[in-house]
Structure formats: C-alpha cells, structure tokens
mmCIF file of C-alpha atoms in Angstrom:
data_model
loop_
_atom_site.group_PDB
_atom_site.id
_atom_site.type_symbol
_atom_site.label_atom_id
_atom_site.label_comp_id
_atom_site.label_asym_id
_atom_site.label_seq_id
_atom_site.Cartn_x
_atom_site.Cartn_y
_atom_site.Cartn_z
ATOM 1 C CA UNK D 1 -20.499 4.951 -24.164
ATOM 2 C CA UNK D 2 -20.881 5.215 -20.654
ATOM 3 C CA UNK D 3 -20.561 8.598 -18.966
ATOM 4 C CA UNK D 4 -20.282 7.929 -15.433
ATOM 5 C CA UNK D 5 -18.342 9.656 -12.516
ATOM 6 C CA UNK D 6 -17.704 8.544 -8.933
ATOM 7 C CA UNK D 7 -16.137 10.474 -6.629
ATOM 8 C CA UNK D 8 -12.743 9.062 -4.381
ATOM 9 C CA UNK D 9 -11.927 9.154 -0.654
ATOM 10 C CA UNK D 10 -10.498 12.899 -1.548
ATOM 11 C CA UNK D 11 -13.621 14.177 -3.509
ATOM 12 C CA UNK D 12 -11.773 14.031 -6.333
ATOM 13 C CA UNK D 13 -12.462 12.309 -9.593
ATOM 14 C CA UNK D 14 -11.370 8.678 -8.984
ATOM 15 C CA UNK D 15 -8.300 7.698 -10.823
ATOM 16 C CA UNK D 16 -8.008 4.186 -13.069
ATOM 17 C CA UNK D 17 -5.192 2.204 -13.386
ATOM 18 C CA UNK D 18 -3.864 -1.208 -15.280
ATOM 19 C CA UNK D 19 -1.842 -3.715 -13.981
ATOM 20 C CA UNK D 20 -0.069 -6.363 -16.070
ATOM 21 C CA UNK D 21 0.417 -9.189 -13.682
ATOM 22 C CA UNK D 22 0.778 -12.361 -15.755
ATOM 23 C CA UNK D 23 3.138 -14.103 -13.544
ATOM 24 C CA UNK D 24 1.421 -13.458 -10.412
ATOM 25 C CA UNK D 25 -2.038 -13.230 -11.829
ATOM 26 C CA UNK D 26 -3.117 -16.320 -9.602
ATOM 27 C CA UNK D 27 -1.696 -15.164 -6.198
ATOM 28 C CA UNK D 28 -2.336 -11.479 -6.055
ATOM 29 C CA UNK D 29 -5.981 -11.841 -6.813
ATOM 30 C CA UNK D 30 -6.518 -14.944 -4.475
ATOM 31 C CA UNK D 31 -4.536 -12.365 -2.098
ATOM 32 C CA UNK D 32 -6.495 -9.596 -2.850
ATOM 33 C CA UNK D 33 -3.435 -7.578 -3.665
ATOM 34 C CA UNK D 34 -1.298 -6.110 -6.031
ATOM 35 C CA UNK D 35 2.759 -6.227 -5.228
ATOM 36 C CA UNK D 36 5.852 -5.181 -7.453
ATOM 37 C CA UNK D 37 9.131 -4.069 -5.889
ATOM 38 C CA UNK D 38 10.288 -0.683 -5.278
ATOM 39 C CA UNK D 39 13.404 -0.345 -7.670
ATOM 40 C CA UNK D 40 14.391 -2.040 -10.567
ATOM 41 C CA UNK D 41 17.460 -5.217 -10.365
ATOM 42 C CA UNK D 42 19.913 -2.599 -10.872
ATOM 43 C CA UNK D 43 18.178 -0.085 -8.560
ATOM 44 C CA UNK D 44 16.980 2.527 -10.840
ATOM 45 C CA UNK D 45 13.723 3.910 -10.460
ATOM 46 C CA UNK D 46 10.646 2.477 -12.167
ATOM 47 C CA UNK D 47 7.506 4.269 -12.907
ATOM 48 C CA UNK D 48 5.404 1.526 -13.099
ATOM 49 C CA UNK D 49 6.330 0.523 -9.862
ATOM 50 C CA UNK D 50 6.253 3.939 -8.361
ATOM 51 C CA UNK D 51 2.652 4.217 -9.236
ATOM 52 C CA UNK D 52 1.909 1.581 -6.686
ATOM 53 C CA UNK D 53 2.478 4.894 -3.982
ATOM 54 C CA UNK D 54 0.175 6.781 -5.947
ATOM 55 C CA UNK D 55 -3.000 4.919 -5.475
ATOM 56 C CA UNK D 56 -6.087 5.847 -2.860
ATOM 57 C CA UNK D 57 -8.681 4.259 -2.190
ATOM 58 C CA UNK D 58 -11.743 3.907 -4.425
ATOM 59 C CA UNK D 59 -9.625 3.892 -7.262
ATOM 60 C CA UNK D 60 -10.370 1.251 -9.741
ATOM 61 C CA UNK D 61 -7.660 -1.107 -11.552
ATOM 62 C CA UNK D 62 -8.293 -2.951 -14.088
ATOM 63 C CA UNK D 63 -6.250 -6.671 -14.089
ATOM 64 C CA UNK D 64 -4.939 -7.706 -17.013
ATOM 65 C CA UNK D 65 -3.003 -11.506 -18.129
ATOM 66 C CA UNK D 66 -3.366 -14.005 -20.702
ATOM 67 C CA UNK D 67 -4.355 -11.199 -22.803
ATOM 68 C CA UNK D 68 -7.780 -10.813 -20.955
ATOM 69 C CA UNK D 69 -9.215 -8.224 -18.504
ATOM 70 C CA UNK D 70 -10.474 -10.935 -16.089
ATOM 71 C CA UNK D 71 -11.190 -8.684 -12.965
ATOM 72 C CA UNK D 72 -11.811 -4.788 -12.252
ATOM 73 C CA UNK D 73 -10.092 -3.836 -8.761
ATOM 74 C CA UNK D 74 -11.006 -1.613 -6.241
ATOM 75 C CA UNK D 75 -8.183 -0.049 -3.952
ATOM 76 C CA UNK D 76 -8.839 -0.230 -0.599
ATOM 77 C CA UNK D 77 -5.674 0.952 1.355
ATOM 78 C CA UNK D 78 -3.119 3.082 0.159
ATOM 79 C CA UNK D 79 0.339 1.300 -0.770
ATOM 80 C CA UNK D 80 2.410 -0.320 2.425
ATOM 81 C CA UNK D 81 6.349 -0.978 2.300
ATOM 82 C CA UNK D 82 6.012 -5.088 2.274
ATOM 83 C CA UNK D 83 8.403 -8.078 1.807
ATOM 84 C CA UNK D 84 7.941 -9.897 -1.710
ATOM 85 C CA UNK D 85 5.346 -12.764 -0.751
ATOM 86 C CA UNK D 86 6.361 -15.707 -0.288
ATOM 87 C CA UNK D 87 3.243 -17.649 -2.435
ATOM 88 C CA UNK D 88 4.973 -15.912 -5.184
ATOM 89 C CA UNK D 89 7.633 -18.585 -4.857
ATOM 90 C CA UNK D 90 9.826 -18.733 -7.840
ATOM 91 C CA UNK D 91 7.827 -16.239 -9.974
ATOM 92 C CA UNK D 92 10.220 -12.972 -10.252
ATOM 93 C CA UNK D 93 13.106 -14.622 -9.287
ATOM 94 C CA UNK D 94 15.866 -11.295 -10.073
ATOM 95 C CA UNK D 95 12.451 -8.875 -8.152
ATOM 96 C CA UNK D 96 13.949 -7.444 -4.813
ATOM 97 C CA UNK D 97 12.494 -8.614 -1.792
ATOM 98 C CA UNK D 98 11.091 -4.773 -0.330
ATOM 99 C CA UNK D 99 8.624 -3.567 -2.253
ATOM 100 C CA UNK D 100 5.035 -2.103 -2.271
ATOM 101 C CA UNK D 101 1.818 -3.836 -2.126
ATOM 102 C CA UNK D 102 -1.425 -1.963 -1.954
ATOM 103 C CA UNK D 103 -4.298 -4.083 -0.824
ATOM 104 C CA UNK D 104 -7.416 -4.502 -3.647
ATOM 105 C CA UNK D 105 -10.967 -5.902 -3.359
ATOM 106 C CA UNK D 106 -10.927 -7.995 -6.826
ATOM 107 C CA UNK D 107 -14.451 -8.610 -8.799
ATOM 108 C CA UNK D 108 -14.925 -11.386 -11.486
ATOM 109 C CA UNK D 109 -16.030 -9.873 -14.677
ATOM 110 C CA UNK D 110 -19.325 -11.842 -15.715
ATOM 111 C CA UNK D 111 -17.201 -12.372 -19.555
ATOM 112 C CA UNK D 112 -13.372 -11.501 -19.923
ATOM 113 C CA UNK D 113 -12.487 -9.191 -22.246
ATOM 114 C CA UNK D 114 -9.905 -8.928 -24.782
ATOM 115 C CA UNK D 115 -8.883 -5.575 -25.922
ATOM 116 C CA UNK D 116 -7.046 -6.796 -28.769
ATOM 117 C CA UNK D 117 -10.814 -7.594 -30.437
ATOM 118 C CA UNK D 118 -11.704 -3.466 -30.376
ATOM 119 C CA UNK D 119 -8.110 -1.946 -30.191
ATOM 120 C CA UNK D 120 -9.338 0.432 -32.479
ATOM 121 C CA UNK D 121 -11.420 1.847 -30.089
ATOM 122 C CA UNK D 122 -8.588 1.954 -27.361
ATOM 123 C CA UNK D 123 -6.236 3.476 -29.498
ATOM 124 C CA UNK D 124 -6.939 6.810 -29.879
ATOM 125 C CA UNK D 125 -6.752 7.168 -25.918
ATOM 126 C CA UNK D 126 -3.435 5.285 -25.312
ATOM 127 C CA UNK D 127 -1.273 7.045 -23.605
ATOM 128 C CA UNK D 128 2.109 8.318 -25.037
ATOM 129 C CA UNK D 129 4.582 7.287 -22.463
ATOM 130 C CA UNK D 130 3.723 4.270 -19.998
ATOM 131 C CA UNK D 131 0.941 3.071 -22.216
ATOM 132 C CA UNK D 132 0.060 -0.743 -20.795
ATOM 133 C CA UNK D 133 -0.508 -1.809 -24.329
ATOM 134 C CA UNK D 134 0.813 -1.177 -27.672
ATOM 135 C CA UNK D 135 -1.095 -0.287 -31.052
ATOM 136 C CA UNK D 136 -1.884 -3.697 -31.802
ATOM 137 C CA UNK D 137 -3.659 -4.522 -28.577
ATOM 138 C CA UNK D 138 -0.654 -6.356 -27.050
ATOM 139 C CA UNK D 139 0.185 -5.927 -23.375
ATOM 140 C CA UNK D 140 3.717 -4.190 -22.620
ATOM 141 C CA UNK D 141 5.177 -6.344 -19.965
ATOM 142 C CA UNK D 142 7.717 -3.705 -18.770
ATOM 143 C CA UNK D 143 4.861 -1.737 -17.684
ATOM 144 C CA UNK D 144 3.837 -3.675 -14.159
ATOM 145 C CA UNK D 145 1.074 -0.866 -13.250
ATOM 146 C CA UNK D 146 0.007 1.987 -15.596
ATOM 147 C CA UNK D 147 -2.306 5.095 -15.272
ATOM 148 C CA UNK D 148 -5.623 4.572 -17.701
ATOM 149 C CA UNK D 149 -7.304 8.122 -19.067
ATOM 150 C CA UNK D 150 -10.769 8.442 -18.275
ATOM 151 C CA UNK D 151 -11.797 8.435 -21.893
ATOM 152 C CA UNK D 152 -9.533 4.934 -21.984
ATOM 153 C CA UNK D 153 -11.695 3.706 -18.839
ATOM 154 C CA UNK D 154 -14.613 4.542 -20.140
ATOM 155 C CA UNK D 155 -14.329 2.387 -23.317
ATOM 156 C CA UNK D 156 -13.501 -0.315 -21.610
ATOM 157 C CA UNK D 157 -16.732 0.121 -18.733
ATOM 158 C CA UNK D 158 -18.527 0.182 -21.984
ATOM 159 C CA UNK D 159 -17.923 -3.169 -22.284
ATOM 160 C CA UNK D 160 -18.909 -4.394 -19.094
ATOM 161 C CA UNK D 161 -22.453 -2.437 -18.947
ATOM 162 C CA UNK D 162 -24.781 -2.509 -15.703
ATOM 163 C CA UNK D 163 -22.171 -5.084 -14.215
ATOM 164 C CA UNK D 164 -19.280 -2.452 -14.058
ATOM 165 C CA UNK D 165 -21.764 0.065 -12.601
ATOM 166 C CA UNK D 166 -22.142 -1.830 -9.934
ATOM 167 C CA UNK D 167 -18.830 -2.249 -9.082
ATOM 168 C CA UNK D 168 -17.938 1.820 -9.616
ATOM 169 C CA UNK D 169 -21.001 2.003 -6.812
ATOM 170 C CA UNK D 170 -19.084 -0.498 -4.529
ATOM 171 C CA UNK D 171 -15.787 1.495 -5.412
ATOM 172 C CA UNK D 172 -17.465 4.941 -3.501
ATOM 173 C CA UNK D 173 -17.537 3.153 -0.135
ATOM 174 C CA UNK D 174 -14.175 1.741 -0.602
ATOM 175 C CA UNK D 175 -11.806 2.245 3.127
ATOM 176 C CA UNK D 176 -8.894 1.103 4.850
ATOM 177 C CA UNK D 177 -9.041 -3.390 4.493
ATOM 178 C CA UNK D 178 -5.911 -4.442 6.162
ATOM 179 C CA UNK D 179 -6.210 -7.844 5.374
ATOM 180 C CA UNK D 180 -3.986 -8.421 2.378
ATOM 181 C CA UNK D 181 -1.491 -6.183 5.091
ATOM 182 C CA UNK D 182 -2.639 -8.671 7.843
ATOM 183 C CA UNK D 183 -1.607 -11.789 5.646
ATOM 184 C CA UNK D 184 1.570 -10.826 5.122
ATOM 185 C CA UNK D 185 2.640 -10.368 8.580
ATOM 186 C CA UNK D 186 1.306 -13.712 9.934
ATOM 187 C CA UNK D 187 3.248 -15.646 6.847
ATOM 188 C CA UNK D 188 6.434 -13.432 8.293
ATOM 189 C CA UNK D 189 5.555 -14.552 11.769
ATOM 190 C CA UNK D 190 5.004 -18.265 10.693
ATOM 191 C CA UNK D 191 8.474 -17.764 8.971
ATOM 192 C CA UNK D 192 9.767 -16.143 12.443
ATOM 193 C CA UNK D 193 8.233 -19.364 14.260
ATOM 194 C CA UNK D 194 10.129 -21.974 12.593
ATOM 195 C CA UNK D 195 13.599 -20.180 12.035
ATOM 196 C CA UNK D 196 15.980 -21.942 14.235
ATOM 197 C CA UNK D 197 18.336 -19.356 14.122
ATOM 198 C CA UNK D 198 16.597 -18.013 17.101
ATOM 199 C CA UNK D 199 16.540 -19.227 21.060
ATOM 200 C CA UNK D 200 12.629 -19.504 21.627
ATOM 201 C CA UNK D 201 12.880 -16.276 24.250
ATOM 202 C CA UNK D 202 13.900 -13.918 20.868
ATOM 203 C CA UNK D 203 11.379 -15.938 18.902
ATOM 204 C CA UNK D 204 9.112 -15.041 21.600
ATOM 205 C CA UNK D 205 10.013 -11.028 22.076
ATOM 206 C CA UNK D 206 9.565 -10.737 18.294
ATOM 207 C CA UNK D 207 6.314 -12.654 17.587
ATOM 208 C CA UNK D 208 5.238 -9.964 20.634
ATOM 209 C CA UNK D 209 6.790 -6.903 19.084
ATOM 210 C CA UNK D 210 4.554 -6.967 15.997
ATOM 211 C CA UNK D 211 1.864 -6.621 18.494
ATOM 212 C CA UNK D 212 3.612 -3.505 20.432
ATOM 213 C CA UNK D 213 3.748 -6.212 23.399
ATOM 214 C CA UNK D 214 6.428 -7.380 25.861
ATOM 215 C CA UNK D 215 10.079 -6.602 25.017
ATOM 216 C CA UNK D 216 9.786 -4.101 22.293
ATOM 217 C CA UNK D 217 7.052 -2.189 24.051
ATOM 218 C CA UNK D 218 9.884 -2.007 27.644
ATOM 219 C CA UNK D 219 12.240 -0.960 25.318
ATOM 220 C CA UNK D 220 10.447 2.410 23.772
ATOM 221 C CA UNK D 221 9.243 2.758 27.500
ATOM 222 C CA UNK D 222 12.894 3.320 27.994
ATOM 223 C CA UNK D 223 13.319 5.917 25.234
ATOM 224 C CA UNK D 224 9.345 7.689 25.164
ATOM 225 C CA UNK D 225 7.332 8.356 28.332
ATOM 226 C CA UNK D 226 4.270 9.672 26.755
ATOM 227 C CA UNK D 227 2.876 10.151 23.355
ATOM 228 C CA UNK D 228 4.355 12.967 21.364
ATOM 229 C CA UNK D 229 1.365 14.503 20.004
ATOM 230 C CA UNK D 230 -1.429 14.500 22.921
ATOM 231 C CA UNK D 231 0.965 14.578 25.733
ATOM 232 C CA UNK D 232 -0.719 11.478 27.388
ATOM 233 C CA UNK D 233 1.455 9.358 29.529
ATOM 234 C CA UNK D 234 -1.145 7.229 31.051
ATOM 235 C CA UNK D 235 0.623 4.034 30.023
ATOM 236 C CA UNK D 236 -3.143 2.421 29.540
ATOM 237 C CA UNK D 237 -3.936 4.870 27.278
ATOM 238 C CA UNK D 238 -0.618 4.577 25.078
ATOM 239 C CA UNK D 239 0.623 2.167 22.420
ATOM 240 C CA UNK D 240 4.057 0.995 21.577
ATOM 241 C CA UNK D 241 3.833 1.485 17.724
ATOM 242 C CA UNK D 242 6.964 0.914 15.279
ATOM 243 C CA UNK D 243 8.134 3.333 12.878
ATOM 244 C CA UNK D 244 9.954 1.389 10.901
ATOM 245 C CA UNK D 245 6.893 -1.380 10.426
ATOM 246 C CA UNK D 246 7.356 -4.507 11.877
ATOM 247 C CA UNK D 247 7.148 -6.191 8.663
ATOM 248 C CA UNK D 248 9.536 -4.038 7.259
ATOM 249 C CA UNK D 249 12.208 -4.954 9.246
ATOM 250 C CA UNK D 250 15.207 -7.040 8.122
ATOM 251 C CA UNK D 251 16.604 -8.098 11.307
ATOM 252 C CA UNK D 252 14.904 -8.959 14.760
ATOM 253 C CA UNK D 253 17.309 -6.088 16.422
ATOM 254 C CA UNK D 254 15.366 -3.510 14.402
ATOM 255 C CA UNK D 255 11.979 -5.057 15.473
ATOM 256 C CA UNK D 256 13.066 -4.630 19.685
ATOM 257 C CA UNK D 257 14.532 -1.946 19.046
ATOM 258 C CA UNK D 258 13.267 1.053 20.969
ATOM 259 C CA UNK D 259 14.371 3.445 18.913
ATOM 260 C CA UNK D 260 12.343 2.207 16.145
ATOM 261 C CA UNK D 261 9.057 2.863 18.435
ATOM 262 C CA UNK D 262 6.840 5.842 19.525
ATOM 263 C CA UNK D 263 4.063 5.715 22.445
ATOM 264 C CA UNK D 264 0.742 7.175 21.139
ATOM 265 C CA UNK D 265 -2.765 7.409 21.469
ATOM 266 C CA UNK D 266 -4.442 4.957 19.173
ATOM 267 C CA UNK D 267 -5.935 7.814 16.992
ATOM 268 C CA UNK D 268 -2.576 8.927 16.628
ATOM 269 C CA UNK D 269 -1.066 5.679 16.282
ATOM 270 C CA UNK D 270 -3.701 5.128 13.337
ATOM 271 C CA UNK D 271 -2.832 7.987 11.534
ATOM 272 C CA UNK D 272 1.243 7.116 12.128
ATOM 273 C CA UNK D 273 0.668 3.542 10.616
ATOM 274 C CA UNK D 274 -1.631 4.445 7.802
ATOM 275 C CA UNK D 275 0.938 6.853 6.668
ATOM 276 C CA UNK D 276 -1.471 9.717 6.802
ATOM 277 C CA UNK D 277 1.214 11.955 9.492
ATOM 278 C CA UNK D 278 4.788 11.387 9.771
ATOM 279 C CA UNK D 279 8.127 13.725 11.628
ATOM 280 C CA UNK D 280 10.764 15.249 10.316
ATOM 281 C CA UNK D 281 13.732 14.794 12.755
ATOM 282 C CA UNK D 282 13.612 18.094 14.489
ATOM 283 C CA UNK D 283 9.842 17.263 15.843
ATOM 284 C CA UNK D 284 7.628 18.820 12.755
ATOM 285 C CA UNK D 285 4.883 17.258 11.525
ATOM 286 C CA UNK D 286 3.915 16.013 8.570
ATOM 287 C CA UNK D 287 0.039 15.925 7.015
ATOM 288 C CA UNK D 288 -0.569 13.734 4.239
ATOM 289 C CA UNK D 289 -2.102 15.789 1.675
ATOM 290 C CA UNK D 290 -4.240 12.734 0.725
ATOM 291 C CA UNK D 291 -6.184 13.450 4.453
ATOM 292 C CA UNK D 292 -8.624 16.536 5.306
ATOM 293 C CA UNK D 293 -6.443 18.348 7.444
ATOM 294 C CA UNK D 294 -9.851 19.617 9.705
ATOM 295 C CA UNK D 295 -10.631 15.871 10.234
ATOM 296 C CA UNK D 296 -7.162 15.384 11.622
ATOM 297 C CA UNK D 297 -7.520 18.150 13.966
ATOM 298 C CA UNK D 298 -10.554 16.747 15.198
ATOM 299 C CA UNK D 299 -8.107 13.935 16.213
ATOM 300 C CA UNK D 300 -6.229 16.283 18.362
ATOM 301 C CA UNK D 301 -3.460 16.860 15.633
ATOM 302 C CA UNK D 302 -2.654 20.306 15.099
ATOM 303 C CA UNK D 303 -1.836 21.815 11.454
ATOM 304 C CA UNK D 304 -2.311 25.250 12.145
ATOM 305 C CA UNK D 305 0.304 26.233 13.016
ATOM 306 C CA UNK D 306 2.043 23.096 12.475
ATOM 307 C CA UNK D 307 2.724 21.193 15.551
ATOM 308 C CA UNK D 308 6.755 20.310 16.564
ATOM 309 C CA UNK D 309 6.413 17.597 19.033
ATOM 310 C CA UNK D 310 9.988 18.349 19.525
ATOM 311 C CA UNK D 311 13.428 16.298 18.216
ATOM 312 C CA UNK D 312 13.944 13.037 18.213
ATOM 313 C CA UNK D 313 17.316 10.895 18.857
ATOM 314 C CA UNK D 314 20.111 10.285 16.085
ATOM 315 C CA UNK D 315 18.677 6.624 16.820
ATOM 316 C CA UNK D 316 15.548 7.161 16.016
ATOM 317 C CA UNK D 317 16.186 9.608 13.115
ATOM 318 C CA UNK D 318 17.024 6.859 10.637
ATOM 319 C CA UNK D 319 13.819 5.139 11.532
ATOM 320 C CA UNK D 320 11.959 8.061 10.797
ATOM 321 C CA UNK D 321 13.532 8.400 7.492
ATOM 322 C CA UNK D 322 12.263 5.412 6.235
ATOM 323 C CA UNK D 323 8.372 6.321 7.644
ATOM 324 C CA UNK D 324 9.104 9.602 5.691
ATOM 325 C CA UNK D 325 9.905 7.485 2.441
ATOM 326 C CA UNK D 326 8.137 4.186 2.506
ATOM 327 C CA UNK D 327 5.258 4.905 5.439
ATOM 328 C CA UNK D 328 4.134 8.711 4.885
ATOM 329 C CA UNK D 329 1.394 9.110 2.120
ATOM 330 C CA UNK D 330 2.914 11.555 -0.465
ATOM 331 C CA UNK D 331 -0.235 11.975 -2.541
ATOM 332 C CA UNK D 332 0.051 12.381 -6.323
#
C-alpha cells in the first residue's frame, strides 16, 4: 500500500473526499466543477451538501458514477454561493436553484476502477455515518459528497500506482482557478442578455455591474467614499466590489444596488471575494481561519488587534449577512 503524504494550502494534511454525481457526472467534469444545493427540498440541512464549504484547495476528490471511479479531483478554489447551472437542464429537477459549487481540476484515470471488485479491502475503513458506499460496494446516492479516511484513500491510490502520484504532486501546487466561477457568470449574463423583461439601458447597467462598472459602481460612490480597510479614496485606486456576489443575486435591484457594494483596494477586494475576510455589522473584521493571518497583514489588514473599519448601514447589513454565511470561509 502506498504511504504517501502531501501537504494542503494550510500545511495541513490534505483532506479526501467522494462525490457521487451520477446525474451530473457528464457536466460537472466537462465544467470542471462539482455543484449540489445548499439545503435539502424541504430546507433541512444536509451534510453531504454542507461539505461542499468545507473543502480547500489541494484537496483531492475522488468522482464516482456508473459504479466506477473514473476521475481523481483536485480542489482548486474554496466553495462559492452559485445558481444551479443551467447545462444541468432537467437533471435534479426538485434541487434548489442557490447552492455551492467549488471549482475542481478533473484527471482521467488511465483504467476506472470499481470498488465493488475489492470491497473487502474498503470495508474495514468505511466510515460509520456518511459512508459514500455501503458493505457491498454499492454507492449511497443520498450521500452527494462524503469525507474519505486516509487509510480509505490510501487503498484506493493503491490502485492507481505511479499515475495517482502524479496527480497528489499536481494537487501541492493547487490555487485559486476561477474559471468554473467565471463560466457561470457569463451563462447568467448571456441569460441577462436575452431576457426581455428588461429595457436595454437596465440590461446594460447590469451586464456592467458584474464588472464593478457604470451604474452600480455611481451608486456605492454614493454610499462609500473610500475603502474601509486602507483608507484610500483615490477613486483610481478603488474598486466597486459586491457583497452580495453578483451572481448571487436574484433580482437586478440587488445587483445596482449600492448598498450591496464596498470600495476597496484590489488586495482587499481579493481577500473580500475569495471569502478569506468578511464584517460583522458594527465594522469588525473577520479572518478566515483557512488564511495565515501574518500574510494578510502583509496586505495591510490588521488582526492584531482586530481592525473595526467602523458600522455599516441597516442597508447594507443584510448584504453582509449573506457574505458572512455564503461568502466568508468558515474553515472546518
């Protein structure tokens, strides 16, 4: 058996994970994604789809339908609040549309594997709750994503020899890849394009507003005058940037709206959008624990003591609840 460890963004043992994803096999791997929404139909809370927040870059996942592992995964963003996509067309049909997607880099194996053919050497490292498979070797499909124990993971990178080594290599230098991110947005702005529910000038101000640009950005002008952390108010030097993300947005109101926008610095506006800093309403800020709180004071970010960068509005408090919830990096 292979005994192999590779260390994550955080220094930390990486962390493996399986996803059953038989109905959307096809389009999250040609998208370079995984995607499941954020509650249950009735609401309730799911693990399996909760784990989707828990994920960091470098982790591996292992992608399983058809009763094959047909590609090993490597996480390359943390998880994003995103709109169901639309190439999933009718698969899910009772799935809300919100949900998280967290962007992978997907690699071929050379030869599928089927676990059922050496269950008995998964077994004995299943694990008790959220297992992805039962005792015969037969994939739960309840359980969307599912943590793997290393001794689990190892069994299975058994199997894949020198092939999977290289791939846990390629997993070290894993970073942020916005494209699966970048793909959803211009399918919502294609969407935005042709809705005729909107006079071309809206059309227009939104299509600009995912870019910080035109109306949106005059409208946090009108609320912000200078970035909250640095103090800059160089307008040059600033960018309009959403809390509430653009493509989370349900209405074009909330994408204009300036109270759903901050002016920063674009190292600040990196770590905003990445979900690695957030605010509470009275002006505290938030560090992600999954960031090196030194390298974000290098970035002018104060953590000791923790920096208020004063309150913000009641209109701009809801919008800051949902960065807190669906934007800000928790860590596991």
């Amino acid at each position: 058996m292979l005994n192999i460890i590779f260390l994550g963004e955080r220094g930390n043992m990486m962390t493996y994970w399986w996803v059953n994803h038989k109905q959307t096999y096809r389009q999250e791997v040609e998208g370079q994604y995984i995607w499941s929404p954020k509650t249950k139909s009735n609401g309730s809370r799911n693990q399996s789809y909760d784990n989707l927040r828990l994920v960091v870059p470098g982790d591996l996942v292992f992608s399983y339908a058809g009763a094959q592992i047909r590609q090993l995964g490597i996480v390359t963003r943390p998880a994003v609040s995103s709109p169901k996509p639309p190439e999933f067309g009718s698969a899910g049909t009772n799935w809300a549309q919100d949900g998280w997607m967290v962007p992978i880099e997907w690699h071929a194996l050379p030869q599928p594997l089927r676990p059922k053919e050496f269950i008995g050497e998964i077994r004995p490292y299943l694990p008790e709750k959220y297992a992805p498979l039962n005792a015969e070797g037969d994939g739960y499909q309840h359980v969307y994503l599912a943590a793997v124990p290393d001794a689990m993971a190892a069994v299975l990178l058994a199997r894949l020899g020198a092939w999977g080594v290289d791939v846990l290599r390629i997993a070290r230098g894993a970073g942020d890849d916005d494209g699966a991110v970048r793909r959803v947005d211009d399918a919502l702005e294609t969407e935005i394009q042709s809705d005729l529910g909107l006079d071309e000038t809206t059309r227009r101000a939104v299509i600009e507003a995912r870019r910080g640009q035109g109306r949106f950005r005059l409208n946090v002008e009108a609320v912000e005058q200078a970035c909250r952390v640095t103090g800059v108010t160089d307008p040059r030097l600033l960018r309009a940037s959403h809390i509430k993300p653009w493509r989370s947005c349900t209405t074009s109101a909330e994408r204009l709206d300036g109270n759903n926008g901050l002016l920063l610095c674009p190292n600040v506006d990196h770590l905003f959008d990445r979900g690695y800093i957030s605010f509470q309403n009275d002006g505290r800020i938030l560090v992600s624990p999954l960031i090196d709180a030194n390298q974000i004071a290098r970035l002018g970010v104060s953590t000791a003591p923790p920096l208020n960068v004063g309150a913000f509005s009641s209109g701009q408090a809801s919008y800051l609840a949902f960065h807190r919830e669906s934007v800000f990096l928790h860590g596991r």
